[in-house]
Amino acid sequence: MSDSAKISEKFNSGDADVSFRSSDNVIFRIHRRNLETHTGAFPPPEFDTQGEIVELRDETSETLELLFQFIYPQRHPHLDATPFEVLAPLAEAAEKYEVYAAMNICRVRMK
């Protein structure tokens, strides 16, 4: 993995308190509170991640870019035209990290 990581344009808040690195070396800066309220499997509050980057070696930036959109109070991404090659890893990550809103839409889209 290269030392020079790219920073996600969409998930780069200055007051974010958790950072994740995708398998293709993109950093996502996320608010812990959103993880706590919209997922069931990301780091619990007692797990201090300030200043550290959590490595998500199984997920690409494309997958995480979609997944993290489901943990913020905004319109969720439309997945109607999303190809199976993109939808399948998203569904797997949604199950793995218990991102409930993404789990539901992936289930519906993959029927």
Coordinates of N, CA and C in Angstrom, one line a residue:
M1 N 0.8 -1.2 0.0 CA 0.0 0.0 0.0 C 0.9 1.2 0.0
S2 N 0.5 2.2 -0.8 CA 1.3 3.4 -0.9 C 1.1 4.3 0.3
D3 N 2.2 5.1 0.6 CA 2.1 6.0 1.8 C 1.2 7.1 1.6
S4 N 1.0 7.5 0.3 CA 0.2 8.7 0.0 C -1.3 8.3 -0.2
A5 N -2.1 8.4 0.8 CA -3.5 8.0 0.7 C -4.3 9.2 0.1
K6 N -5.3 8.9 -0.6 CA -6.2 9.9 -1.1 C -7.3 10.1 -0.1
I7 N -7.8 11.3 0.1 CA -8.9 11.6 1.0 C -10.2 11.7 0.2
S8 N -11.2 11.0 0.8 CA -12.5 11.0 0.1 C -13.0 12.5 0.1
E9 N -13.5 12.9 -1.0 CA -14.1 14.2 -1.1 C -15.4 14.3 -0.4
K10 N -16.2 13.3 -0.4 CA -17.5 13.3 0.2 C -17.5 13.1 1.7
F11 N -16.5 12.4 2.2 CA -16.4 12.1 3.6 C -15.1 12.6 4.1
N12 N -15.0 13.9 4.4 CA -13.8 14.5 4.8 C -14.1 15.7 5.8
S13 N -15.0 15.4 6.7 CA -15.4 16.5 7.6 C -14.2 16.8 8.6
G14 N -14.0 18.0 8.8 CA -12.9 18.5 9.8 C -13.2 18.1 11.2
D15 N -14.5 17.9 11.6 CA -14.8 17.5 13.0 C -15.1 16.0 13.1
A16 N -14.8 15.2 12.1 CA -15.0 13.8 12.2 C -14.1 13.2 13.2
D17 N -14.5 12.1 13.9 CA -13.7 11.5 14.9 C -13.3 10.1 14.7
V18 N -13.6 9.6 13.5 CA -13.2 8.2 13.1 C -12.7 8.3 11.7
S19 N -11.6 7.7 11.4 CA -11.1 7.6 10.0 C -10.9 6.2 9.6
F20 N -11.3 5.9 8.4 CA -11.2 4.5 7.8 C -10.4 4.6 6.5
R21 N -9.6 3.5 6.3 CA -8.9 3.4 5.0 C -9.4 2.2 4.2
S22 N -9.7 2.5 3.0 CA -10.2 1.4 2.1 C -9.0 0.6 1.6
S23 N -9.4 -0.6 1.0 CA -8.3 -1.4 0.5 C -7.5 -0.8 -0.6
D24 N -8.1 0.2 -1.3 CA -7.4 0.9 -2.4 C -6.8 2.3 -1.9
N25 N -6.6 2.4 -0.6 CA -5.9 3.5 0.1 C -6.6 4.9 0.0
V26 N -7.9 4.9 0.2 CA -8.7 6.1 0.3 C -9.1 6.3 1.8
I27 N -9.0 7.5 2.3 CA -9.3 7.7 3.7 C -10.7 8.4 3.8
F28 N -11.6 7.8 4.7 CA -12.9 8.4 4.9 C -13.0 8.8 6.3
R29 N -13.3 10.1 6.5 CA -13.5 10.7 7.9 C -14.9 10.8 8.2
I30 N -15.3 10.0 9.2 CA -16.7 9.8 9.6 C -17.0 10.2 11.0
H31 N -18.2 10.6 11.3 CA -18.6 10.9 12.6 C -19.1 9.7 13.4
R32 N -18.5 9.4 14.5 CA -18.8 8.3 15.3 C -20.3 8.2 15.7
R33 N -20.8 9.3 16.0 CA -22.3 9.3 16.4 C -23.1 8.7 15.3
N34 N -22.8 9.0 14.0 CA -23.6 8.4 12.9 C -23.4 6.9 12.9
L35 N -22.2 6.4 13.1 CA -21.9 5.0 13.2 C -22.7 4.3 14.3
E36 N -22.7 5.0 15.4 CA -23.4 4.4 16.6 C -24.9 4.3 16.4
T37 N -25.5 5.3 15.7 CA -27.0 5.3 15.5 C -27.4 4.5 14.3
H38 N -26.6 4.3 13.3 CA -27.0 3.6 12.0 C -26.4 2.3 11.7
T39 N -25.5 1.8 12.6 CA -24.9 0.5 12.4 C -24.8 -0.3 13.7
G40 N -24.5 -1.5 13.5 CA -24.4 -2.3 14.7 C -23.0 -3.0 14.9
A41 N -22.1 -2.7 14.0 CA -20.8 -3.4 14.1 C -19.6 -2.6 14.0
F42 N -19.7 -1.3 13.9 CA -18.5 -0.4 13.9 C -18.0 -0.2 15.3
P43 N -16.8 0.4 15.5 CA -16.2 0.5 16.8 C -17.2 1.1 17.8
P44 N -17.3 0.4 19.0 CA -18.1 0.9 20.1 C -17.5 2.2 20.7
P45 N -18.3 3.0 21.5 CA -17.8 4.2 22.0 C -16.5 4.1 22.9
E46 N -16.4 2.9 23.6 CA -15.2 2.8 24.5 C -13.9 2.5 23.7
F47 N -14.0 2.2 22.4 CA -12.9 2.0 21.5 C -12.4 3.3 21.0
D48 N -11.3 3.8 21.5 CA -10.7 5.1 21.1 C -10.1 5.0 19.7
T49 N -10.6 5.7 18.8 CA -10.0 5.8 17.4 C -9.5 7.1 17.1
Q50 N -9.5 8.1 18.0 CA -8.9 9.4 17.8 C -7.5 9.3 17.3
G51 N -7.2 9.9 16.1 CA -5.8 9.9 15.6 C -5.4 8.6 14.9
E52 N -6.2 7.6 15.0 CA -5.8 6.3 14.3 C -6.7 6.1 13.1
I53 N -6.2 5.4 12.2 CA -7.0 5.1 11.0 C -7.3 3.6 11.1
V54 N -8.6 3.3 11.0 CA -9.1 1.9 11.0 C -9.0 1.4 9.6
E55 N -8.3 0.3 9.4 CA -8.0 -0.3 8.1 C -9.2 -1.3 7.8
L56 N -9.8 -1.0 6.7 CA -10.9 -1.9 6.2 C -10.4 -2.5 4.9
R57 N -9.6 -3.6 5.1 CA -8.9 -4.2 4.0 C -9.7 -5.0 2.9
D58 N -11.0 -5.3 3.3 CA -11.8 -6.0 2.4 C -12.7 -5.1 1.5
E59 N -12.8 -3.8 1.8 CA -13.7 -3.0 1.1 C -13.0 -1.9 0.3
T60 N -13.4 -1.8 -1.0 CA -12.8 -0.7 -1.8 C -13.4 0.6 -1.5
S61 N -12.8 1.7 -2.0 CA -13.4 3.0 -1.8 C -14.8 3.1 -2.5
E62 N -15.0 2.5 -3.6 CA -16.3 2.5 -4.2 C -17.4 2.0 -3.3
T63 N -17.1 0.8 -2.7 CA -18.0 0.2 -1.7 C -18.3 1.1 -0.5
L64 N -17.2 1.6 0.1 CA -17.3 2.5 1.3 C -18.0 3.8 1.0
E65 N -17.8 4.3 -0.2 CA -18.4 5.6 -0.6 C -19.9 5.4 -0.6
L66 N -20.4 4.3 -1.1 CA -21.8 4.0 -1.1 C -22.3 3.7 0.3
L67 N -21.6 2.8 1.0 CA -22.0 2.4 2.3 C -22.1 3.5 3.3
F68 N -21.2 4.4 3.3 CA -21.2 5.5 4.3 C -22.3 6.5 4.0
Q69 N -22.8 6.5 2.8 CA -24.0 7.4 2.5 C -25.2 7.0 3.3
F70 N -25.3 5.8 3.7 CA -26.4 5.2 4.4 C -26.4 5.6 5.9
I71 N -25.3 6.1 6.4 CA -25.2 6.4 7.9 C -25.4 7.9 8.2
Y72 N -25.7 8.7 7.2 CA -25.9 10.1 7.4 C -27.3 10.5 7.1
P73 N -27.9 11.5 7.8 CA -29.2 12.0 7.5 C -29.3 12.7 6.2
Q74 N -29.5 12.0 5.1 CA -29.6 12.5 3.8 C -30.3 11.5 2.9
R75 N -30.6 11.8 1.7 CA -31.2 10.9 0.8 C -30.2 9.8 0.6
H76 N -30.7 8.6 0.6 CA -29.8 7.4 0.3 C -29.5 7.3 -1.2
P77 N -28.4 6.8 -1.6 CA -28.1 6.7 -3.0 C -29.1 5.8 -3.7
H78 N -29.4 6.2 -4.9 CA -30.3 5.3 -5.8 C -29.5 4.2 -6.4
L79 N -29.9 3.0 -6.2 CA -29.1 1.8 -6.6 C -29.8 1.1 -7.8
D80 N -30.8 1.8 -8.4 CA -31.6 1.1 -9.4 C -30.7 0.7 -10.6
A81 N -29.8 1.5 -11.0 CA -29.0 1.1 -12.2 C -27.6 0.6 -11.8
T82 N -27.4 0.3 -10.5 CA -26.1 -0.1 -10.0 C -25.9 -1.6 -10.5
P83 N -24.7 -1.8 -11.1 CA -24.4 -3.2 -11.6 C -24.2 -4.1 -10.5
F84 N -24.4 -5.4 -10.7 CA -24.3 -6.4 -9.7 C -22.8 -6.4 -9.1
E85 N -21.8 -6.1 -10.0 CA -20.4 -6.1 -9.5 C -20.2 -5.1 -8.5
V86 N -21.0 -4.1 -8.4 CA -20.9 -3.0 -7.4 C -21.8 -3.3 -6.2
L87 N -23.0 -3.8 -6.5 CA -24.0 -4.1 -5.5 C -23.7 -5.3 -4.6
A88 N -23.0 -6.3 -5.1 CA -22.7 -7.5 -4.3 C -21.7 -7.1 -3.2
P89 N -20.6 -6.4 -3.5 CA -19.7 -6.0 -2.4 C -20.4 -5.1 -1.4
L90 N -21.2 -4.2 -1.9 CA -22.0 -3.3 -1.0 C -22.9 -4.1 0.0
A91 N -23.6 -5.1 -0.6 CA -24.4 -5.9 0.3 C -23.6 -6.7 1.3
E92 N -22.5 -7.2 0.9 CA -21.6 -7.9 1.8 C -21.1 -7.0 2.9
A93 N -20.7 -5.8 2.6 CA -20.2 -4.9 3.6 C -21.3 -4.4 4.5
A94 N -22.5 -4.2 4.0 CA -23.7 -3.8 4.8 C -24.0 -4.9 5.8
E95 N -23.9 -6.1 5.4 CA -24.2 -7.2 6.3 C -23.1 -7.3 7.4
K96 N -21.8 -7.2 6.9 CA -20.7 -7.3 7.8 C -20.7 -6.2 8.9
Y97 N -21.0 -5.0 8.5 CA -21.0 -3.9 9.5 C -22.4 -3.5 10.0
E98 N -23.4 -4.3 9.6 CA -24.7 -4.1 10.1 C -25.2 -2.6 9.8
V99 N -25.1 -2.2 8.6 CA -25.6 -0.9 8.2 C -27.0 -1.2 7.7
Y100 N -28.0 -1.1 8.6 CA -29.3 -1.6 8.4 C -30.0 -1.0 7.1
A101 N -30.0 0.3 6.9 CA -30.6 0.8 5.7 C -30.1 0.3 4.4
A102 N -28.8 0.1 4.4 CA -28.1 -0.5 3.2 C -28.5 -2.0 3.0
M103 N -28.6 -2.7 4.1 CA -28.9 -4.1 4.1 C -30.3 -4.2 3.4
N104 N -31.3 -3.4 3.8 CA -32.6 -3.5 3.2 C -32.7 -3.2 1.7
I105 N -32.0 -2.2 1.3 CA -32.1 -1.8 -0.1 C -31.3 -2.8 -1.0
C106 N -30.2 -3.3 -0.4 CA -29.5 -4.3 -1.2 C -30.3 -5.6 -1.3
R107 N -31.0 -6.0 -0.3 CA -31.8 -7.2 -0.3 C -32.9 -7.0 -1.4
V108 N -33.5 -5.9 -1.4 CA -34.6 -5.6 -2.4 C -34.0 -5.6 -3.8
R109 N -32.9 -5.0 -4.0 CA -32.3 -4.8 -5.4 C -31.7 -6.2 -5.9
M110 N -31.3 -7.1 -5.0 CA -30.7 -8.3 -5.5 C -31.7 -9.4 -5.7
K111 N -33.0 -9.2 -5.5 CA -34.0 -10.2 -5.7 C -34.2 -10.5 -7.1

